[in-house]
């Protein structure tokens, strides 16, 4: 699992998908419309001349609501190739989805991810929650990870350099 | 809603941004020519989009070539007309 | 009272706090009726059988009857469901909410439908529709339709209208006076003393007993204010009901932040706030009635919500009539696609860049309601995708009568003289239907649309691109040059072709080839396609201005079409266009146009322009606190906040450019930033005129701006 900022995650996702596609089929669930199709095509082209072949290895399904994300997971039989989930929680941050429903849905999603990872690796990329009210969702997902990479938070506040020592 | 793939216009904007270092290193007179080339590709965004290419810049290069071919054809026609005028002038004088 | 039979119109349906259904009708003799009616409603639940049994047990003793049924899900086919019936329709939301909370893992259907949609689907009586009804004075015991929602000339109920206006925008200044107009009379009241005003208002409501109350700021100020001031004040005709207040909110939809003001809904009569009803300005009451008639959504709801709610209501009606279950949440996800297929198909309509410059005798051809027509002709519906020879799907069956009616109204309008008294009503109705058709395509791909499916959405755009290409090929085969194409329209030109007759064969050919109706919008005497501002070599789609042969002007994508342009700048562009339109070639009038512009700039320099035409408008794209740079919008928002005005994302703010930056109140002549406005005028003029500049002309016509 990889958690971090939007830009870093987009780049990480592109590189990860390109590397996995070199090795075989990859299933991609895009939860936040994060797939960068053209940069991905360029990343594939940097790695191989057989762009057409590799682009056929990437099988993409998009979810525009949290319910659809659950449907994607439930409707996937046992995996034979890696699964990459881009921005799993994006649709869960939708304000029109009640917090209680979001909690229940993510629990179901995590159960499905447990099932799928028995047969092939599952990579999850997360962008940090925009509101503290829904941060618990990210915590629930991160708890389930076997390996967790978290992008370090950089301080955005400007530090006035001091003229004086001490 | 459902759109994931950006428009060709967006892609061309991104390509121009990526080419900034290349452009900057060119002589000013050549920079204007590069700008003209990139602008010429934009006349054919519909065709670039319709090609469905994984790397739209390749189709954009073809579009630039089409524009150049068009300009060459127009110049050739002008030259023919001027040549005919020249011949007529010469015949008139002699 | 014994049973009586009446002929009249069904105006609205709603529920009382007890849960019982009430129908508001107007009979031909002018009587207004508020009648209860027995109307049990059902929702369905599906899922794991053992969980369903638990749900059944949960519902025992909670005022709901349960039964087992087999019903059709559009995507899953036949499903065994638990049908939950509630006798009092007003109680259904509570029963559903409790069940969904206790059993979130089940699938819910028909659970959150607007009551009026259910009612119309079951009784076949459309809202504002003519009907025969039987009553004992309290209850409605019989109801039959006498008219369909698709009548070209529906009968109209005799509505009594009251207009209530206040003298100030309450967001900026507390109103002092209220003007009430009713039955050709006008009453002006001071708000103070408040008690006297309330007595007068109540008296007028009693005397005139209006069916429709049209206000300005009734939602956001008047009714909330009156309710706070006097909790006993009740503007409803149904005295058992209180005014229903709904909170304001900002929401992100259609790629932008939208703001919905607070709402005040009445019962037994309608309240429409002109300042809070998005479409009402364009469609008026005639259009609002048409919207209610075809969608089944009440008038008050219909004018306040986006047209998407109307098209959704229509789809629900079709589903209810077919016995198809309507899911509470959409769960279907798209099928897997390779990267190359995604890039190939995830595209919108075709945009063929224009040939920049002036074109004479060019024609504009438009496909009539292209996307809905494609959805009907090619049977695009979520359940028919990739199926050959499938029966007509839910979406095409919903759209077909709408399409037919709208085209018929348009055709009728074209045959009438502009001065005919029927024109404005027909136009309003036609516009209301147009908006439903405009959004129906978007809803096909909308994430929350019950019957949406992104693959269907993509199929429509793919077909539209193909049809436009076919149109281009037809045009080129007939010797036309294609100047520009934009999604559902194309601009063509051919040497020697000048009148409409010259283009009719092309229209017919395209129609025949594509199977979609095409109209000749008109032949331009001249037309100018504009380039990008940053580089004149780059063409820009849908940005042009021109004049038709009959003198009508048309313009797209320039400053005067934008909502954030002030009136003075917009008028400048209009003046330019009217000046250019006097010539057969706009380039001939370039000098005169610039002379006009300079006159308008001089008026600014002399400060001879009224502040109200210099008012700017901007939509707040986010909450004021989240602006990092002090843009005009941020400054205006902060000023309003400092004056105690609540400001939210999505709201439209009005301001003036002043020497200090921005002012939300009209500044004095010495405070206005006249130079800024002069620059705006020059920019707007250059937008139109630079392209027309004679090649060797030196620009001599810009006056120096004042320091």
mmCIF file of N, CA, C and O in Angstrom, chain A residues 30 33-39 41-42 45 51-52 55 62 64, chain B residues 1-8 11 14 18 53-56 58:
data_model
loop_
_atom_site.group_PDB
_atom_site.id
_atom_site.type_symbol
_atom_site.label_atom_id
_atom_site.label_comp_id
_atom_site.label_asym_id
_atom_site.label_seq_id
_atom_site.Cartn_x
_atom_site.Cartn_y
_atom_site.Cartn_z
ATOM 1 N N UNK A 30 -9.722 1.803 -10.936
ATOM 2 C CA UNK A 30 -9.473 3.223 -10.749
ATOM 3 C C UNK A 30 -10.636 3.826 -9.969
ATOM 4 O O UNK A 30 -11.737 3.940 -10.478
ATOM 5 N N UNK A 33 -10.611 8.326 -10.715
ATOM 6 C CA UNK A 33 -10.268 8.864 -12.030
ATOM 7 C C UNK A 33 -8.815 9.339 -12.044
ATOM 8 O O UNK A 33 -8.491 10.424 -12.534
ATOM 9 N N UNK A 34 -7.956 8.507 -11.485
ATOM 10 C CA UNK A 34 -6.539 8.892 -11.340
ATOM 11 C C UNK A 34 -5.670 8.361 -12.458
ATOM 12 O O UNK A 34 -4.516 8.747 -12.562
ATOM 13 N N UNK A 35 -6.193 7.444 -13.238
ATOM 14 C CA UNK A 35 -5.357 6.845 -14.273
ATOM 15 C C UNK A 35 -4.923 7.924 -15.252
ATOM 16 O O UNK A 35 -5.760 8.652 -15.793
ATOM 17 N N UNK A 36 -3.617 8.003 -15.493
ATOM 18 C CA UNK A 36 -3.117 8.992 -16.446
ATOM 19 C C UNK A 36 -2.755 8.222 -17.708
ATOM 20 O O UNK A 36 -1.643 7.687 -17.831
ATOM 21 N N UNK A 37 -3.707 8.170 -18.608
ATOM 22 C CA UNK A 37 -3.595 7.266 -19.751
ATOM 23 C C UNK A 37 -2.383 7.578 -20.626
ATOM 24 O O UNK A 37 -1.598 6.689 -20.966
ATOM 25 N N UNK A 38 -2.230 8.834 -20.991
ATOM 26 C CA UNK A 38 -1.130 9.169 -21.907
ATOM 27 C C UNK A 38 0.244 9.066 -21.247
ATOM 28 O O UNK A 38 1.165 8.499 -21.837
ATOM 29 N N UNK A 39 0.443 9.584 -20.028
ATOM 30 C CA UNK A 39 1.730 9.358 -19.365
ATOM 31 C C UNK A 39 2.051 7.870 -19.217
ATOM 32 O O UNK A 39 3.205 7.464 -19.354
ATOM 33 N N UNK A 41 1.067 5.502 -21.297
ATOM 34 C CA UNK A 41 1.491 5.045 -22.628
ATOM 35 C C UNK A 41 2.947 5.451 -22.873
ATOM 36 O O UNK A 41 3.742 4.664 -23.402
ATOM 37 N N UNK A 42 3.309 6.660 -22.455
ATOM 38 C CA UNK A 42 4.702 7.104 -22.643
ATOM 39 C C UNK A 42 5.647 6.270 -21.783
ATOM 40 O O UNK A 42 6.731 5.896 -22.232
ATOM 41 N N UNK A 45 6.213 3.088 -23.448
ATOM 42 C CA UNK A 45 7.056 3.284 -24.634
ATOM 43 C C UNK A 45 8.518 3.444 -24.253
ATOM 44 O O UNK A 45 9.404 3.012 -25.008
ATOM 45 N N UNK A 51 4.582 -1.377 -27.749
ATOM 46 C CA UNK A 51 3.587 -0.601 -27.000
ATOM 47 C C UNK A 51 2.195 -1.211 -27.125
ATOM 48 O O UNK A 51 1.458 -1.330 -26.152
ATOM 49 N N UNK A 52 1.849 -1.610 -28.341
ATOM 50 C CA UNK A 52 0.502 -2.162 -28.567
ATOM 51 C C UNK A 52 0.276 -3.412 -27.736
ATOM 52 O O UNK A 52 -0.785 -3.603 -27.149
ATOM 53 N N UNK A 55 -0.024 -2.469 -24.004
ATOM 54 C CA UNK A 55 -1.241 -1.726 -23.657
ATOM 55 C C UNK A 55 -2.441 -2.677 -23.570
ATOM 56 O O UNK A 55 -3.432 -2.377 -22.905
ATOM 57 N N UNK A 62 -13.298 1.299 -13.971
ATOM 58 C CA UNK A 62 -13.391 2.507 -13.151
ATOM 59 C C UNK A 62 -14.609 2.440 -12.242
ATOM 60 O O UNK A 62 -15.641 1.891 -12.614
ATOM 61 N N UNK A 64 -17.056 5.056 -9.997
ATOM 62 C CA UNK A 64 -17.379 6.457 -9.764
ATOM 63 C C UNK A 64 -18.163 6.657 -8.472
ATOM 64 O O UNK A 64 -18.453 7.787 -8.091
ATOM 65 N N UNK B 1 -17.744 13.450 -14.011
ATOM 66 C CA UNK B 1 -18.415 12.302 -14.619
ATOM 67 C C UNK B 1 -17.407 11.260 -15.084
ATOM 68 O O UNK B 1 -16.424 11.035 -14.464
ATOM 69 N N UNK B 2 -17.555 10.705 -16.320
ATOM 70 C CA UNK B 2 -16.772 9.537 -16.669
ATOM 71 C C UNK B 2 -15.464 9.785 -17.369
ATOM 72 O O UNK B 2 -14.713 8.843 -17.565
ATOM 73 N N UNK B 3 -15.137 11.023 -17.781
ATOM 74 C CA UNK B 3 -13.967 11.240 -18.626
ATOM 75 C C UNK B 3 -12.695 11.036 -17.842
ATOM 76 O O UNK B 3 -12.461 11.664 -16.825
ATOM 77 N N UNK B 4 -11.863 10.126 -18.360
ATOM 78 C CA UNK B 4 -10.558 9.850 -17.761
ATOM 79 C C UNK B 4 -9.461 10.367 -18.668
ATOM 80 O O UNK B 4 -8.499 10.973 -18.226
ATOM 81 N N UNK B 5 -9.625 10.133 -19.966
ATOM 82 C CA UNK B 5 -8.589 10.498 -20.923
ATOM 83 C C UNK B 5 -8.735 11.985 -21.247
ATOM 84 O O UNK B 5 -9.811 12.432 -21.646
ATOM 85 N N UNK B 6 -7.678 12.762 -21.067
ATOM 86 C CA UNK B 6 -7.795 14.202 -21.357
ATOM 87 C C UNK B 6 -7.960 14.434 -22.855
ATOM 88 O O UNK B 6 -7.653 13.573 -23.674
ATOM 89 N N UNK B 7 -8.439 15.628 -23.205
ATOM 90 C CA UNK B 7 -8.648 15.951 -24.613
ATOM 91 C C UNK B 7 -7.304 16.125 -25.311
ATOM 92 O O UNK B 7 -6.276 16.351 -24.667
ATOM 93 N N UNK B 8 -7.336 16.046 -26.604
ATOM 94 C CA UNK B 8 -6.114 16.226 -27.386
ATOM 95 C C UNK B 8 -5.559 17.629 -27.174
ATOM 96 O O UNK B 8 -4.339 17.824 -27.102
ATOM 97 N N UNK B 11 -3.563 17.604 -24.184
ATOM 98 C CA UNK B 11 -2.320 16.888 -24.437
ATOM 99 C C UNK B 11 -1.319 17.767 -25.167
ATOM 100 O O UNK B 11 -0.122 17.764 -24.864
ATOM 101 N N UNK B 14 0.179 20.142 -22.835
ATOM 102 C CA UNK B 14 1.197 19.475 -22.009
ATOM 103 C C UNK B 14 2.480 19.268 -22.795
ATOM 104 O O UNK B 14 3.586 19.429 -22.273
ATOM 105 N N UNK B 18 6.208 20.534 -22.036
ATOM 106 C CA UNK B 18 7.362 19.627 -21.954
ATOM 107 C C UNK B 18 8.482 20.073 -22.871
ATOM 108 O O UNK B 18 9.648 19.787 -22.622
ATOM 109 N N UNK B 53 -4.532 7.215 -31.134
ATOM 110 C CA UNK B 53 -3.160 6.746 -30.915
ATOM 111 C C UNK B 53 -2.824 6.776 -29.429
ATOM 112 O O UNK B 53 -3.243 7.661 -28.697
ATOM 113 N N UNK B 54 -2.028 5.789 -29.012
ATOM 114 C CA UNK B 54 -1.571 5.760 -27.623
ATOM 115 C C UNK B 54 -0.624 6.917 -27.347
ATOM 116 O O UNK B 54 -0.518 7.382 -26.214
ATOM 117 N N UNK B 55 0.080 7.357 -28.382
ATOM 118 C CA UNK B 55 0.980 8.499 -28.238
ATOM 119 C C UNK B 55 0.509 9.564 -29.219
ATOM 120 O O UNK B 55 0.948 9.597 -30.376
ATOM 121 N N UNK B 56 -0.387 10.443 -28.809
ATOM 122 C CA UNK B 56 -0.977 11.390 -29.745
ATOM 123 C C UNK B 56 0.034 12.318 -30.402
ATOM 124 O O UNK B 56 -0.239 12.876 -31.462
ATOM 125 N N UNK B 58 2.602 11.517 -31.944
ATOM 126 C CA UNK B 58 2.956 10.975 -33.257
ATOM 127 C C UNK B 58 1.954 11.438 -34.308
ATOM 128 O O UNK B 58 2.317 11.801 -35.432
#
